XYZ file of C-alpha atoms in Angstrom:
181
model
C -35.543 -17.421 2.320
C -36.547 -17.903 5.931
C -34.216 -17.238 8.737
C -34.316 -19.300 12.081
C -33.271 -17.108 14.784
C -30.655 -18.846 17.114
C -28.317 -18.125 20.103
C -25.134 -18.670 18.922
C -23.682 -19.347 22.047
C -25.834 -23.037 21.373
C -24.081 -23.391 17.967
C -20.339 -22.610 19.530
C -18.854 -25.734 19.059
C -19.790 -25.882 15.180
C -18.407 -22.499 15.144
C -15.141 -23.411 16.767
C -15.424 -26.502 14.418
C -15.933 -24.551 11.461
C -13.201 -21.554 12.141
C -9.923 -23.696 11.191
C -11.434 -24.741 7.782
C -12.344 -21.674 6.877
C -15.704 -19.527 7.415
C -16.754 -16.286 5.504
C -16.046 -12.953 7.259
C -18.523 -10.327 5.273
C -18.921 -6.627 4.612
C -20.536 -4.322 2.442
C -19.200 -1.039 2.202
C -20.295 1.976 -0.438
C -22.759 -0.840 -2.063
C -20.365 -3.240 -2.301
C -19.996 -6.479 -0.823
C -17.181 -8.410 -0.062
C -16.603 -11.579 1.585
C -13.433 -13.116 2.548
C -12.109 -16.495 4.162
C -10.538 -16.808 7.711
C -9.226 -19.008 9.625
C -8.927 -17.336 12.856
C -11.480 -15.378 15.092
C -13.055 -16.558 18.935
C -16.416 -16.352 20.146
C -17.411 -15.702 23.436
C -18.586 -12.324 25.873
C -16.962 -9.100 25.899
C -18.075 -6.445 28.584
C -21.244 -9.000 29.299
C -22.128 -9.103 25.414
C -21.987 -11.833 22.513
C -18.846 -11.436 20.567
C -17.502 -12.339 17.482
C -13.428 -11.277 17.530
C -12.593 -11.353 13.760
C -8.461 -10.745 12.894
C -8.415 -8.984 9.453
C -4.873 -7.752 8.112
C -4.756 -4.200 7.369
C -3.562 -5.145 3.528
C -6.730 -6.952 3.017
C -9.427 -5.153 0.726
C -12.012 -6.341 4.193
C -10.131 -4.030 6.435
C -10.466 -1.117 3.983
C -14.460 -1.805 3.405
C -14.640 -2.065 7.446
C -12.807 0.991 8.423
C -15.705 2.634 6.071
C -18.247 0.349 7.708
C -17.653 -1.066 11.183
C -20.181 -4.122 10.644
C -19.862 -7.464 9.550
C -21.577 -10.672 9.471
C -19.663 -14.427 10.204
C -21.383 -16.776 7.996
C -20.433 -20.690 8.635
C -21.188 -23.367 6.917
C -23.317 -25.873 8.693
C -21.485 -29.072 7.359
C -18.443 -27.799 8.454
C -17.009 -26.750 5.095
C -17.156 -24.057 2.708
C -18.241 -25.251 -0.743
C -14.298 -25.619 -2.486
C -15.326 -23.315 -5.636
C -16.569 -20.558 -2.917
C -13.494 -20.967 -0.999
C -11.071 -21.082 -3.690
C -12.453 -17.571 -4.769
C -12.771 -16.404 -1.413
C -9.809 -17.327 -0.108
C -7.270 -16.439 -2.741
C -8.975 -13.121 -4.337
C -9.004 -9.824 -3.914
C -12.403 -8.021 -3.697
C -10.197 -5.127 -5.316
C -9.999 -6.749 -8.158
C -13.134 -8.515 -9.020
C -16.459 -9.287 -7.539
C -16.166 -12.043 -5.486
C -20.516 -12.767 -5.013
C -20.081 -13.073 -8.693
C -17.613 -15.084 -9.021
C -18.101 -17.422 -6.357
C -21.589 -17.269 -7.353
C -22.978 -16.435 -3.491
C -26.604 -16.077 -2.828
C -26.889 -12.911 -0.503
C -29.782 -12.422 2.305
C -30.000 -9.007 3.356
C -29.149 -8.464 7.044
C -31.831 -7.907 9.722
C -29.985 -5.721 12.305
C -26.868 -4.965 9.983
C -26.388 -3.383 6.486
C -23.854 -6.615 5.714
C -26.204 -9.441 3.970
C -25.625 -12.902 5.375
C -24.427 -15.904 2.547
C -27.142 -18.690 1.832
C -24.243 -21.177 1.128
C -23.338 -20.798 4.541
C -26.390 -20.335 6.609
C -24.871 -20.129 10.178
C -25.040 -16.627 10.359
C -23.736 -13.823 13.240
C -24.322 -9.890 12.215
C -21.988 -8.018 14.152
C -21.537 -4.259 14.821
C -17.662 -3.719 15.660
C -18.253 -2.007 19.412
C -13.978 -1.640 19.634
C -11.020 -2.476 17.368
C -6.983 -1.965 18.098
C -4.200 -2.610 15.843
C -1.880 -5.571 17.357
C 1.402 -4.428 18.407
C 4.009 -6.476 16.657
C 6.910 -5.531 19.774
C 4.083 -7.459 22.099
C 4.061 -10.414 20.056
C 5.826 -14.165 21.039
C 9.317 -14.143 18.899
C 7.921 -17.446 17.275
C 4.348 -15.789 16.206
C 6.410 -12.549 14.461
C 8.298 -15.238 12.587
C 6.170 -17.354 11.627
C 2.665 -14.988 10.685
C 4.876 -11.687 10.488
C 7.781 -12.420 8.906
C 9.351 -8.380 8.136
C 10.774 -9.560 4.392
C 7.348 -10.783 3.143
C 5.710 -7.488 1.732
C 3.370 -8.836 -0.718
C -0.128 -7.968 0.568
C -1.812 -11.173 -0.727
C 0.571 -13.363 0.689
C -0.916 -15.760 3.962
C 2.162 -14.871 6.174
C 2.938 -10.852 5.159
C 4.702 -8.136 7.685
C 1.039 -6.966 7.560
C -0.570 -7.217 11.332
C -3.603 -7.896 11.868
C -6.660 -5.314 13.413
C -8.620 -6.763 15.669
C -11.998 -6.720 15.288
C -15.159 -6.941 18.491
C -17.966 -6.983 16.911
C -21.098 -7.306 18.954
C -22.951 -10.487 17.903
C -26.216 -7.853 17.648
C -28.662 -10.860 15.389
C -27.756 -14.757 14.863
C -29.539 -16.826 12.602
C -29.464 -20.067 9.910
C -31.066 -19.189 6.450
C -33.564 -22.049 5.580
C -34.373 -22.427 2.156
C-alpha cells in the first residue's frame, strides 16, 4: 500500500469531523497491537509542535500497552465513519481479552516514524510519539463533568462513564499520512 504524506493541520476539520463518531486510537506494545475507539482527543500545537491530545482511561487495556510504549498512531476514517463491524469490536472489546485486528478483521501498515502500524480501513493516519502525559485530577474537575463521566459508584472498568479518569496523552504528530490502496 502507498502512503500519501500530508500535513494534518490541512485535514483538521475532517479530523474534528471524524472525532465525535468515533476514530481509532492505536498501539502496539510487546508485539501486540491494539486499537481502540474514542470519541474525544484535540488537535492543534503544543510547545510550537503538531499535536495529537488523546484521553485514554487508566482501566483501558490502551493505557496499559502505552505506559509500556509511549507511541501511538490516530487513524480516521476518510468518510467520516468507522466501518460499524470495526467499531462494534473496537469500541466495546477488550484487547485483554481477544485480538481485536482479528476480529475486526483490520488491515495493518507498518508505521514509518513509529513502531504503532497505521489501519488501512481508516487511512487518515497521525503517528505520534507521547512527548508528556499527566493524570487528570478529579478535585479540578467541573461538579457536572465528575458526575456525569466520573460518577464514584460506577467501578466496572468497561463501562463508558467509570470512576476511572482519564491520562492525558501529547503525542507529537512526528509522520501524517492517507494509505492509498
Amino acid at each position: 500500500m502507498n502512503r500519501k504524506r500530508i500535513n494534518p493541520m490541512g485535514y483538521a476539520n475532517t479530523i474534528e469531523q471524524a472525532i465525535p463518531k468515533g476514530v481509532l486510537l492505536t498501539t502496539k506494545a510487546e508485539g501486540k497491537v491494539n486499537s481502540m475507539v474514542i470519541g474525544w482527543g484535540m488537535l492543534g500545537r503544543v510547545w510550537s509542535l503538531p499535536t495529537f491530545i488523546a484521553f485514554v482511561r487508566t482501566s483501558r487495556y490502551t493505557h496499559e500497552m502505552l505506559e509500556k510504549n509511549p507511541q501511538f498512531t490516530i487513524n480516521v476514517p476518510l468518510d467520516g465513519r468507522l466501518p460499524r463491524d470495526i467499531f462494534k469490536v473496537c469500541g466495546t472489546q477488550s484487547g485483554r481479552d481477544l485480538n481485536k485486528v482479528e476480529a475486526a478483521g483490520l488491515t495493518l501498515v507498518n508505521g514509518d516514524e513509529v513502531d504503532v502500524p497505521g489501519i488501512a480501513q481508516a487511512p487518515l493516519t497521525l503517528e505520534c510519539d507521547v512527548m508528556y502525559h499527566a493524570l487528570m485530577v478529579g478535585d479540578a474537575l467541573p461538579e457536572d463533568v465528575r458526575a456525569n463521566f466520573y460518577p464514584a459508584d460506577v467501578d466496572d472498568i468497561r463501562a463508558s462513564g467509570s470512576r476511572y479518569l482519564h491520562e492525558v496523552y501529547y503525542g507529537e504528530i512526528v509522520n501524517a499520512y492517507v494509505i492509498e490502496e
